[in-house]
Short mmCIF file of C-alpha atoms and ligand atoms in Angstrom, two decimals:
data_model
loop_
_atom_site.label_atom_id
_atom_site.label_comp_id
_atom_site.label_asym_id
_atom_site.label_seq_id
_atom_site.Cartn_x
_atom_site.Cartn_y
_atom_site.Cartn_z
CA MET A 1 217.74 45.04 129.61
CA THR A 2 219.05 48.55 128.83
CA ALA A 3 216.73 51.34 129.91
CA ILE A 4 215.74 53.55 127.00
CA THR A 5 217.39 56.93 127.43
CA ASP A 6 216.48 60.49 126.50
CA ARG A 7 219.67 60.90 124.44
CA VAL A 8 219.41 60.48 120.66
CA LEU A 9 222.67 59.63 118.91
CA ILE A 10 223.39 61.48 115.68
CA PHE A 11 225.05 59.25 113.08
CA ASP A 12 226.22 61.36 110.18
CA THR A 13 226.53 59.62 106.82
CA THR A 14 227.36 62.65 104.65
CA LEU A 15 230.68 61.05 103.71
CA ARG A 16 229.11 57.71 102.76
CA ASP A 17 225.44 57.88 101.71
CA GLY A 18 225.70 61.62 100.99
CA GLU A 19 228.81 61.23 98.91
CA GLN A 20 227.10 58.46 96.93
CA SER A 21 224.72 60.98 95.34
CA PRO A 22 225.52 61.99 91.77
CA GLY A 23 227.97 64.89 91.52
CA CYS A 24 228.71 64.90 95.27
CA SER A 25 231.94 62.93 95.28
CA MET A 26 234.73 64.47 97.36
CA THR A 27 238.49 64.21 97.34
CA GLN A 28 240.30 62.90 100.41
CA PRO A 29 241.31 66.39 101.69
CA GLU A 30 237.69 67.49 101.24
CA LYS A 31 236.43 64.47 103.17
CA LEU A 32 238.85 65.25 105.97
CA ARG A 33 237.66 68.83 106.06
CA VAL A 34 234.04 67.73 106.31
CA ALA A 35 234.90 65.11 108.94
CA ARG A 36 236.65 67.73 111.09
CA ALA A 37 233.62 70.02 110.77
CA LEU A 38 231.38 67.11 111.82
CA ALA A 39 233.57 66.51 114.85
CA GLU A 40 233.22 70.19 115.78
CA LEU A 41 229.49 69.87 115.31
CA ASN A 42 229.79 67.09 117.88
CA VAL A 43 227.96 64.33 116.05
CA ASP A 44 228.23 60.95 117.76
CA VAL A 45 229.21 58.83 114.77
CA ILE A 46 230.79 59.73 111.42
CA GLU A 47 230.27 57.12 108.71
CA ALA A 48 233.40 57.92 106.76
CA GLY A 49 232.77 55.72 103.72
CA PHE A 50 232.58 52.26 102.24
CA PRO A 51 236.18 50.98 102.35
CA ALA A 52 235.64 48.10 99.92
CA ALA A 53 234.16 50.39 97.26
CA SER A 54 237.53 51.54 95.94
CA ARG A 55 241.08 52.21 96.95
CA GLY A 56 240.23 55.93 97.25
CA ASP A 57 237.34 55.16 99.62
CA TRP A 58 239.57 52.90 101.73
CA GLU A 59 242.23 55.60 101.97
CA ALA A 60 239.69 58.28 102.87
CA VAL A 61 238.15 56.17 105.66
CA ASN A 62 241.64 55.36 106.93
CA ALA A 63 242.61 59.06 106.88
CA VAL A 64 239.47 60.07 108.80
CA ALA A 65 240.05 57.24 111.29
CA SER A 66 243.65 58.39 111.77
CA GLU A 67 243.12 62.12 111.98
CA VAL A 68 239.67 62.98 113.29
CA GLN A 69 239.15 62.91 117.03
CA GLY A 70 235.93 62.75 119.04
CA PRO A 71 233.16 60.85 117.28
CA THR A 72 233.09 57.11 116.66
CA ILE A 73 234.23 56.46 113.07
CA ALA A 74 232.16 53.94 111.12
CA GLY A 75 232.70 52.17 107.81
CA LEU A 76 230.17 50.29 105.70
CA ALA A 77 230.68 46.68 104.57
CA ARG A 78 228.69 43.98 102.84
CA CYS A 79 228.30 40.68 104.70
CA THR A 80 231.52 39.23 103.29
CA ARG A 81 234.82 38.58 105.03
CA GLU A 82 236.70 40.55 102.39
CA ASP A 83 234.59 43.70 102.83
CA ILE A 84 234.63 43.42 106.61
CA GLU A 85 238.40 42.93 106.78
CA LEU A 86 238.95 45.94 104.55
CA ALA A 87 236.66 48.03 106.76
CA ALA A 88 238.33 46.80 109.95
CA ARG A 89 241.80 47.68 108.68
CA ALA A 90 240.75 51.08 107.40
CA LEU A 91 239.07 51.92 110.70
CA SER A 92 241.69 50.48 113.05
CA PRO A 93 243.51 53.80 113.84
CA ALA A 94 240.34 55.32 115.35
CA PRO A 95 240.15 54.82 119.13
CA ARG A 96 236.40 54.23 118.77
CA HIS A 97 235.22 52.64 115.56
CA ARG A 98 232.25 50.73 114.24
CA ILE A 99 231.75 48.22 111.45
CA HIS A 100 228.39 48.69 109.76
CA VAL A 101 227.29 45.59 107.84
CA PHE A 102 224.23 45.46 105.65
CA LEU A 103 222.19 43.00 103.62
CA ALA A 104 218.86 43.49 101.87
CA THR A 105 215.90 41.63 103.35
CA SER A 106 212.79 42.64 101.37
CA ALA A 107 211.07 40.20 99.01
CA ILE A 108 211.76 42.54 96.07
CA HIS A 109 215.49 42.64 96.77
CA ARG A 110 215.65 38.93 97.60
CA GLN A 111 213.97 37.96 94.35
CA TYR A 112 215.31 40.46 91.81
CA LYS A 113 218.64 41.62 93.19
CA LEU A 114 220.06 38.83 95.29
CA ASN A 115 218.23 35.76 94.08
CA MET A 116 218.35 34.37 97.62
CA ALA A 117 215.77 32.66 99.78
CA GLN A 118 214.96 33.91 103.28
CA GLU A 119 217.11 31.19 104.88
CA GLU A 120 220.14 32.29 102.86
CA ILE A 121 219.64 35.93 103.86
CA LEU A 122 219.34 34.94 107.50
CA ARG A 123 222.49 32.82 107.31
CA ARG A 124 224.58 35.50 105.58
CA ALA A 125 223.39 38.28 107.89
CA VAL A 126 224.35 36.28 110.98
CA GLU A 127 227.69 35.32 109.44
CA GLY A 128 228.42 38.96 108.52
CA VAL A 129 227.78 40.13 112.07
CA ARG A 130 229.85 37.27 113.56
CA ILE A 131 232.81 38.10 111.30
CA ALA A 132 232.51 41.82 112.14
CA ARG A 133 232.52 40.97 115.85
CA GLU A 134 235.85 39.19 115.39
CA TYR A 135 237.32 42.62 114.61
CA CYS A 136 235.24 45.04 116.62
CA ASP A 137 232.92 45.22 119.64
CA ASP A 138 230.81 47.92 118.03
CA VAL A 139 228.85 46.35 115.15
CA GLU A 140 225.83 47.80 113.40
CA PHE A 141 223.55 45.76 111.17
CA SER A 142 221.17 47.21 108.55
CA PRO A 143 218.51 45.09 106.85
CA GLU A 144 218.44 47.07 103.62
CA ASP A 145 214.92 47.93 102.39
CA ALA A 146 213.61 47.06 105.86
CA SER A 147 210.47 49.16 105.41
CA ARG A 148 209.35 46.89 102.53
CA THR A 149 210.27 43.66 104.30
CA GLU A 150 207.63 41.27 105.71
CA LEU A 151 207.38 42.17 109.41
CA ASP A 152 207.77 38.64 110.73
CA PHE A 153 210.87 37.97 108.58
CA LEU A 154 212.37 41.34 109.54
CA ALA A 155 211.88 40.50 113.22
CA GLN A 156 213.49 37.10 112.67
CA VAL A 157 216.56 38.65 111.00
CA VAL A 158 216.89 41.35 113.64
CA GLN A 159 216.68 38.84 116.48
CA ALA A 160 219.24 36.56 114.82
CA VAL A 161 221.80 39.34 114.28
CA ILE A 162 221.35 40.57 117.86
CA GLU A 163 222.09 37.03 119.05
CA ALA A 164 225.14 37.03 116.74
CA GLY A 165 226.47 40.16 118.47
CA ALA A 166 225.13 43.26 116.68
CA THR A 167 225.11 46.23 119.08
CA THR A 168 223.13 48.65 116.87
CA ILE A 169 220.19 47.69 114.69
CA ASN A 170 219.48 50.21 111.97
CA ILE A 171 216.14 50.16 110.16
CA PRO A 172 216.47 51.77 106.72
CA ASP A 173 213.66 53.11 104.60
CA THR A 174 215.99 52.62 101.66
CA VAL A 175 213.66 53.87 98.94
CA GLY A 176 211.85 56.57 100.94
CA TYR A 177 208.56 54.65 100.68
CA THR A 178 207.15 54.56 104.19
CA VAL A 179 204.90 57.09 105.92
CA PRO A 180 205.11 58.17 109.56
CA ASP A 181 202.28 56.15 111.12
CA GLU A 182 203.28 52.96 109.33
CA PHE A 183 206.98 53.42 110.22
CA GLY A 184 206.18 54.10 113.89
CA GLU A 185 204.16 50.85 113.89
CA LEU A 186 207.15 48.96 112.43
CA PHE A 187 209.38 50.11 115.29
CA ARG A 188 206.74 49.25 117.87
CA TYR A 189 206.32 45.80 116.27
CA LEU A 190 210.05 45.10 116.45
CA ARG A 191 210.28 46.26 120.04
CA LYS A 192 207.42 43.96 120.95
CA HIS A 193 208.49 40.87 118.99
CA VAL A 194 212.30 40.83 119.04
CA ARG A 195 213.96 39.32 122.07
CA GLY A 196 216.92 41.36 123.28
CA ILE A 197 216.07 44.47 121.27
CA ASP A 198 216.14 46.69 124.36
CA GLY A 199 219.76 45.71 124.87
CA VAL A 200 220.89 47.29 121.60
CA THR A 201 220.67 50.77 120.10
CA LEU A 202 217.78 51.01 117.69
CA SER A 203 218.54 53.28 114.76
CA VAL A 204 216.63 54.84 111.87
CA HIS A 205 217.86 55.64 108.34
CA CYS A 206 215.43 57.40 105.99
CA HIS A 207 215.54 58.53 102.39
CA ASP A 208 213.50 61.46 101.16
CA ASP A 209 211.85 60.21 97.95
CA LEU A 210 208.40 61.32 99.15
CA GLY A 211 209.70 64.22 101.24
CA MET A 212 209.12 62.43 104.55
CA ALA A 213 212.63 61.45 105.68
CA VAL A 214 212.67 63.86 108.63
CA ALA A 215 209.06 63.11 109.64
CA ASN A 216 209.67 59.36 109.42
CA SER A 217 212.88 59.63 111.46
CA LEU A 218 211.11 61.63 114.18
CA THR A 219 208.28 59.10 114.31
CA ALA A 220 210.81 56.29 114.70
CA VAL A 221 212.38 58.16 117.59
CA VAL A 222 208.99 58.57 119.27
CA ALA A 223 208.57 54.80 118.83
CA GLY A 224 211.89 54.04 120.54
CA ALA A 225 214.77 54.62 118.07
CA ARG A 226 217.75 56.28 119.75
CA GLN A 227 220.02 56.85 116.77
CA ILE A 228 219.20 58.89 113.67
CA GLU A 229 221.23 58.46 110.50
CA CYS A 230 221.29 61.66 108.50
CA THR A 231 223.38 63.92 106.26
CA ILE A 232 224.26 67.59 106.15
CA ASN A 233 221.82 69.44 103.86
CA GLY A 234 220.04 66.10 103.37
CA ILE A 235 222.35 65.13 100.50
CA GLY A 236 222.19 61.51 99.41
CA GLU A 237 221.02 58.98 96.83
CA ARG A 238 218.18 60.29 94.59
CA ALA A 239 216.09 62.76 96.66
CA GLY A 240 218.58 62.51 99.53
CA ASN A 241 218.66 61.39 103.14
CA CYS A 242 217.15 62.75 106.34
CA SER A 243 218.60 66.24 106.81
CA LEU A 244 220.75 66.48 109.94
CA GLU A 245 220.07 70.15 110.58
CA GLU A 246 216.30 69.72 110.26
CA VAL A 247 215.97 66.65 112.46
CA VAL A 248 218.29 68.10 115.12
CA MET A 249 216.49 71.46 115.19
CA ALA A 250 213.11 69.70 115.34
CA LEU A 251 214.26 67.78 118.44
CA THR A 252 215.77 70.95 119.92
CA THR A 253 212.98 73.40 119.13
CA ARG A 254 210.25 70.96 120.15
CA ALA A 255 212.12 69.59 123.17
CA ALA A 256 208.99 69.91 125.32
CA PHE A 257 207.18 67.56 122.93
CA PHE A 258 209.93 65.01 122.31
CA ASN A 259 211.64 65.13 125.70
CA LEU A 260 214.86 64.07 124.01
CA LYS A 261 218.23 65.63 123.43
CA THR A 262 221.17 65.33 121.07
CA GLY A 263 224.80 66.26 121.68
CA VAL A 264 224.95 68.47 118.59
CA ASN A 265 226.47 71.93 118.92
CA THR A 266 223.69 73.60 116.91
CA SER A 267 225.62 76.85 116.48
CA ARG A 268 227.88 74.93 114.06
CA LEU A 269 224.98 73.90 111.79
CA TYR A 270 225.08 76.85 109.44
CA PRO A 271 228.87 76.89 108.79
CA THR A 272 228.90 73.10 108.36
CA SER A 273 226.03 73.31 105.92
CA ARG A 274 227.85 75.99 103.89
CA LEU A 275 231.05 73.98 103.91
CA VAL A 276 229.33 70.84 102.58
CA SER A 277 227.43 72.84 99.97
CA ASN A 278 230.62 74.48 98.81
CA ILE A 279 232.62 71.27 98.67
CA THR A 280 229.95 69.18 96.95
CA GLY A 281 228.74 71.99 94.67
CA MET A 282 225.21 71.15 95.79
CA PRO A 283 223.48 74.50 96.32
CA ILE A 284 221.19 75.03 99.33
CA PRO A 285 217.69 76.07 98.20
CA ARG A 286 216.86 79.56 99.47
CA ASN A 287 213.78 78.25 101.27
CA LYS A 288 215.52 75.21 102.78
CA ALA A 289 214.43 74.70 106.41
CA VAL A 290 216.95 75.82 109.06
CA VAL A 291 219.90 76.75 106.82
CA GLY A 292 218.34 78.30 103.69
CA GLU A 293 218.98 81.95 102.96
CA ASN A 294 215.30 82.77 103.55
CA ALA A 295 214.87 80.60 106.64
CA PHE A 296 214.99 83.67 108.89
CA ALA A 297 213.95 86.36 106.38
CA HIS A 298 210.69 88.19 106.96
CA GLU A 299 209.38 89.91 103.87
CA SER A 300 205.72 90.73 104.35
CA GLY A 301 204.74 93.91 106.18
CA ILE A 302 202.53 92.05 108.67
CA HIS A 303 205.36 89.67 109.56
CA GLN A 304 207.91 92.47 109.85
CA HIS A 305 205.55 94.42 112.07
CA GLY A 306 205.03 91.38 114.29
CA MET A 307 208.77 90.74 114.46
CA LEU A 308 209.42 94.31 115.56
CA LYS A 309 206.91 93.89 118.39
CA HIS A 310 208.28 90.51 119.45
CA ARG A 311 210.44 87.97 117.59
CA SER A 312 208.39 85.04 118.85
CA THR A 313 205.41 86.16 116.74
CA TYR A 314 206.99 84.69 113.62
CA GLU A 315 210.26 83.08 114.67
CA ILE A 316 210.42 79.68 116.37
CA MET A 317 214.24 79.49 116.44
CA LEU A 318 216.85 82.20 116.79
CA PRO A 319 219.27 82.60 113.88
CA ALA A 320 222.09 82.40 116.43
CA ASP A 321 220.85 78.96 117.55
CA VAL A 322 221.91 77.51 114.21
CA GLY A 323 224.98 79.72 113.85
CA LEU A 324 223.47 82.03 111.27
CA PRO A 325 225.34 85.34 111.19
CA ARG A 326 223.07 88.06 112.55
CA SER A 327 223.62 90.78 109.99
CA ASN A 328 224.73 91.08 106.44
CA LEU A 329 227.27 93.69 107.47
CA VAL A 330 229.15 95.18 104.57
CA LEU A 331 232.93 95.35 104.62
CA GLY A 332 235.05 97.30 102.14
CA LYS A 333 238.61 98.11 101.25
CA HIS A 334 239.03 100.29 104.34
CA SER A 335 238.06 97.50 106.68
CA GLY A 336 241.00 96.37 108.74
CA ARG A 337 242.26 92.96 109.73
CA HIS A 338 240.49 93.20 113.09
CA ALA A 339 237.02 93.80 111.57
CA PHE A 340 237.69 91.07 109.03
CA ARG A 341 238.76 88.59 111.72
CA GLU A 342 235.64 89.39 113.77
CA ARG A 343 233.36 88.86 110.77
CA VAL A 344 235.02 85.56 109.88
CA LYS A 345 234.47 84.46 113.47
CA GLN A 346 230.83 85.59 113.49
CA LEU A 347 230.31 83.59 110.31
CA GLY A 348 231.38 80.54 112.30
CA PHE A 349 234.84 79.91 110.83
CA GLU A 350 237.98 79.29 112.83
CA LEU A 351 241.15 80.12 110.91
CA ASP A 352 244.67 79.90 112.19
CA GLU A 353 246.92 82.94 111.85
CA ALA A 354 248.50 81.82 108.56
CA GLU A 355 245.13 81.03 106.95
CA LEU A 356 243.68 84.30 108.20
CA ASN A 357 246.58 86.24 106.70
CA ARG A 358 246.19 84.49 103.37
CA VAL A 359 242.44 85.03 103.21
CA PHE A 360 242.84 88.65 104.35
CA GLU A 361 245.21 89.32 101.44
CA GLU A 362 242.62 87.85 99.05
CA PHE A 363 239.95 89.94 100.75
CA LYS A 364 242.00 93.12 100.17
CA ALA A 365 242.56 92.23 96.52
CA LEU A 366 238.85 91.60 96.08
CA ALA A 367 237.93 94.82 97.90
CA ASP A 368 240.03 96.75 95.37
CA ARG A 369 237.84 95.40 92.59
CA LYS A 370 234.51 95.46 94.36
CA LYS A 371 232.89 98.33 96.31
CA GLU A 372 231.24 96.35 99.06
CA LEU A 373 231.91 92.88 100.36
CA PHE A 374 229.04 90.84 101.80
CA ASP A 375 228.97 87.75 103.96
CA GLY A 376 228.65 85.60 100.83
CA ASP A 377 231.95 87.05 99.52
CA ILE A 378 233.75 86.36 102.78
CA GLU A 379 232.34 82.83 102.97
CA ALA A 380 233.47 82.17 99.41
CA LEU A 381 237.01 83.35 100.26
CA VAL A 382 237.22 81.32 103.47
CA LEU A 383 235.69 78.17 102.04
CA ARG A 384 238.05 78.19 99.09
CA ALA A 385 241.03 78.70 101.42
CA GLY A 386 240.94 74.98 102.29
CA GLY A 387 242.43 74.24 98.89
CA ALA A 388 239.61 72.39 97.13
CA ALA A 389 241.07 73.60 93.89
CA SER A 390 244.68 72.91 94.77
CA GLY A 391 246.45 70.42 92.58
CA PRO A 392 249.26 70.10 90.11
CA TRP A 393 247.97 72.69 87.63
CA ALA A 394 247.66 76.42 88.38
CA LEU A 395 246.45 79.23 86.15
CA GLU A 396 249.08 81.92 85.95
CA SER A 397 247.27 84.22 83.52
CA LEU A 398 244.41 84.27 81.09
CA GLN A 399 243.69 86.69 78.27
CA VAL A 400 240.43 86.53 76.40
CA ALA A 401 239.10 88.59 73.49
CA ALA A 402 235.49 88.24 72.42
CA HIS A 403 233.68 90.29 69.77
CA SER A 404 230.06 89.94 68.77
CA GLY A 405 229.73 88.10 65.47
CA ALA A 406 233.25 86.65 65.59
CA GLN A 407 234.96 83.72 67.26
CA ALA A 408 236.52 84.37 70.67
CA ARG A 409 240.23 83.90 71.29
CA ALA A 410 241.97 82.99 74.54
CA GLN A 411 245.53 82.59 75.70
CA ALA A 412 246.15 80.65 78.92
CA ARG A 413 249.44 80.40 80.76
CA LEU A 414 249.60 77.42 83.14
CA THR A 415 252.17 76.00 85.51
CA HIS A 416 252.50 72.44 86.75
CA THR A 417 254.05 71.39 90.06
CA ASP A 418 256.57 69.28 88.10
CA GLY A 419 258.07 72.56 86.82
CA ARG A 420 256.37 72.80 83.42
CA LYS A 421 255.20 76.21 82.19
CA LEU A 422 252.88 76.11 79.22
CA GLU A 423 251.19 78.77 77.14
CA ARG A 424 248.42 77.76 74.73
CA ASP A 425 245.85 79.50 72.54
CA GLY A 426 242.24 78.54 72.01
CA ILE A 427 239.61 79.68 69.56
CA GLY A 428 236.01 79.03 70.39
CA ASP A 429 232.38 79.80 70.25
CA GLY A 430 232.41 82.46 72.99
CA PRO A 431 235.03 83.32 75.62
CA VAL A 432 234.43 80.31 77.91
CA ASP A 433 234.75 77.87 75.02
CA ALA A 434 237.97 79.59 73.85
CA ALA A 435 239.45 79.54 77.38
CA TYR A 436 238.51 75.84 77.79
CA LYS A 437 240.17 74.94 74.50
CA ALA A 438 243.38 76.70 75.58
CA ILE A 439 243.39 74.89 78.96
CA VAL A 440 242.61 71.48 77.49
CA SER A 441 245.38 71.98 74.91
CA ALA A 442 247.88 72.86 77.66
CA THR A 443 246.98 70.06 80.07
CA GLY A 444 246.21 67.38 77.50
CA THR A 445 243.16 66.27 79.51
CA GLN A 446 239.97 65.92 77.49
CA VAL A 447 236.66 66.18 79.31
CA THR A 448 233.01 66.08 78.26
CA VAL A 449 231.08 68.94 79.84
CA ARG A 450 227.71 67.73 81.17
CA LYS A 451 226.55 70.84 82.99
CA PHE A 452 227.86 74.35 83.46
CA GLU A 453 226.27 76.89 85.82
CA VAL A 454 227.15 80.44 86.82
CA HIS A 455 225.38 82.31 89.60
CA ALA A 456 226.04 85.47 91.61
CA VAL A 457 227.36 84.87 95.13
CA THR A 458 225.95 88.18 96.42
CA ILE A 459 224.05 91.19 95.08
CA GLY A 460 225.14 94.03 92.79
CA GLU A 461 226.54 94.25 89.28
CA ASP A 462 230.06 93.73 90.66
CA ALA A 463 229.03 90.58 92.54
CA GLN A 464 231.38 87.62 92.39
CA GLY A 465 230.17 84.87 90.09
CA GLU A 466 230.46 81.24 91.09
CA ALA A 467 231.03 78.88 88.17
CA ILE A 468 230.18 75.20 88.74
CA LEU A 469 231.15 72.62 86.18
CA TYR A 470 230.18 68.95 85.89
CA VAL A 471 232.15 66.83 83.45
CA GLU A 472 232.78 63.24 82.49
CA HIS A 473 236.19 61.71 81.91
CA ASN A 474 236.79 58.02 81.26
CA GLY A 475 233.30 57.10 82.46
CA ARG A 476 233.58 58.95 85.77
CA SER A 477 231.93 62.19 86.86
CA TYR A 478 233.90 65.12 88.24
CA ARG A 479 232.89 68.53 89.53
CA GLY A 480 234.79 71.77 89.86
CA SER A 481 233.84 75.25 91.00
CA SER A 482 235.45 78.63 91.44
CA VAL A 483 234.49 82.17 92.38
CA SER A 484 235.65 85.44 90.87
CA THR A 485 234.30 88.83 89.82
CA ASN A 486 235.50 87.76 86.36
CA ILE A 487 233.20 84.90 85.37
CA ILE A 488 235.43 83.73 82.50
CA GLU A 489 238.24 83.34 85.00
CA ALA A 490 235.88 81.56 87.45
CA ALA A 491 234.83 79.16 84.68
CA SER A 492 238.46 78.52 83.71
CA ARG A 493 239.51 77.85 87.29
CA ALA A 494 236.52 75.50 87.70
CA LEU A 495 237.80 73.54 84.68
CA LEU A 496 241.29 73.50 86.12
CA GLU A 497 239.91 72.17 89.40
CA VAL A 498 238.27 69.33 87.48
CA ILE A 499 241.54 68.56 85.67
CA ASN A 500 243.40 68.62 88.97
CA ARG A 501 240.88 66.18 90.46
CA ILE A 502 241.36 63.87 87.48
CA GLU A 503 245.15 63.99 87.91
CA LEU A 504 244.89 63.41 91.65
CA SER A 505 242.57 60.44 91.20
CA ARG A 506 244.95 58.97 88.59
CA HIS A 507 247.72 59.38 91.13
CA SER A 508 245.72 57.81 93.98
CA SER A 509 244.76 54.77 91.89
CA ALA A 510 248.36 54.41 90.81
CA ARG A 511 249.58 54.05 94.39
CA SER A 512 249.33 50.59 95.80
CA PRO A 513 248.73 50.37 99.53
CA GLU A 514 249.36 46.84 100.73
CA VAL A 515 245.74 46.37 101.63
CA HIS A 516 244.54 46.81 98.10
CA ALA A 517 247.39 44.94 96.56
CA GLU A 518 245.68 41.88 97.93
CA ALA A 519 242.16 43.04 97.43
CA ARG A 520 240.27 44.82 94.74
CA THR A 521 241.27 47.69 92.52
CA GLU A 522 238.04 48.61 90.79
CA ASP A 523 237.31 52.32 90.73
CA THR A 524 234.54 53.90 92.74
CA ALA A 525 232.01 53.98 89.92
CA ALA A 526 232.45 50.30 89.23
CA ALA A 527 232.33 49.43 92.90
CA ARG A 528 229.17 51.44 93.33
CA ALA A 529 227.63 49.50 90.53
CA VAL A 530 228.55 46.41 92.52
CA HIS A 531 227.09 48.02 95.64
CA SER A 532 223.75 48.69 94.06
CA ALA A 533 223.71 45.24 92.54
CA VAL A 534 224.22 43.51 95.87
O1 KIV B 1 219.57 53.26 102.42
C1 KIV B 1 220.09 52.23 102.86
O2 KIV B 1 219.45 51.17 102.98
C2 KIV B 1 221.48 52.28 103.22
C3 KIV B 1 222.01 51.13 104.01
C4 KIV B 1 223.34 50.67 103.51
C5 KIV B 1 222.06 51.51 105.46
O3 KIV B 1 222.15 53.26 102.96
ZN1 ZN B 2 220.81 54.99 102.58
#
């Protein structure tokens, strides 16, 4: 019997469950960037994706397994040999890797989704774990929709998969339905009724449909769970997953209550949160716990007075504990490289010399156009330096003329990495429409715009505007974003990012790695449909 420890493992599923949420899909370089940030954050496990979902997912999991050091790298698989083999091969380069198999157990899923009796579920779950153990010593099993499964059947499944070799048992509240007291009881029930449960790691995986994912996860931990599955900024299916930064800071701030610790380097929470928000285009609400812009702001006179007397009157965590930059120091065009480097560092970013030089040049160019540069401006420059927008097409120049009461005209000059240089005109209903028409005419890629947002990155009339664009192309959703003091240019670059993503995904599905030559080739959207139908 393994003694229960005071260490809670943090299993990050931003790249799998988080990426599954609408509009949050990431390219492979973006996934690698997030995975590296998660390794710096020192999470214990990174669930890098669902290798059988598509060729792109397989390649991304394989790239993370090959290039990211530190955490265990996990991949999701259904209880089939084909899925498990794909996961095993994708994960094989990682020195420590885990196969995570799942199968729904609740009566609702058995009857309406799987059309399987309890015996069939039991048989397939055991078989899935046995197959996974052929490839890997570290096997996690999740009874999907566990919180709505009959307790005695859940206990039976859990005991059977432990006997088959599962080393982690994860209990998902798949639809965010449970409440803390009930969920705590479920964990206590399993610990009492399942033979061998103290020899495995008990894990919790909560969704936030009723806003209780963090509370339910903490209750599970009090009841004996020692792994929490969570995502950065709580992104995930529907209302999202348990938020990593919230659950970690709850355990840290209330250490005297929980008597538990994680290995997370909390000072990396804020930069990681900003990175994921920037890459996914999913904004962080201002009042979001721990990493929201207002999380450490004190507006009312009484609170400010208290804070001046002693921080502890109204602050339960220090901004520095989560890596929040202390001041909103303003830099300008006279600020030198040294001050810039210091600020970038204080904001929690590590850039090598070449990246710093490139971002510093962009900073200088921006400072010529804008009086004062705030942290938000610097973050936008640094976060974009990773090349989210990079791809075959680049915007060389854009001219737009718009007059009230008349149609707008645009002329875009674009270059392609294959050497093409194209100049096209567009006429439209407003400057953004005209610029889009010119770009679509040059690239030949038609898209259907579903949502278009522009918001100011910082304050002031010369603030940079961030344009975020959601489009559909051939039944798939894509997102692009860009930042500039010229919002027409930001919108145009956001469109170009989308077009680049479309070209890159065409390219990645055109390549044929041996593994997928013998397996499936459906695209991610189709595979996800399969996923939710299983
Ligand atoms: O929510 C869920 O049930 C899942 C499982 C695959 C773990 O994401
Ligand atoms: Zn989930």
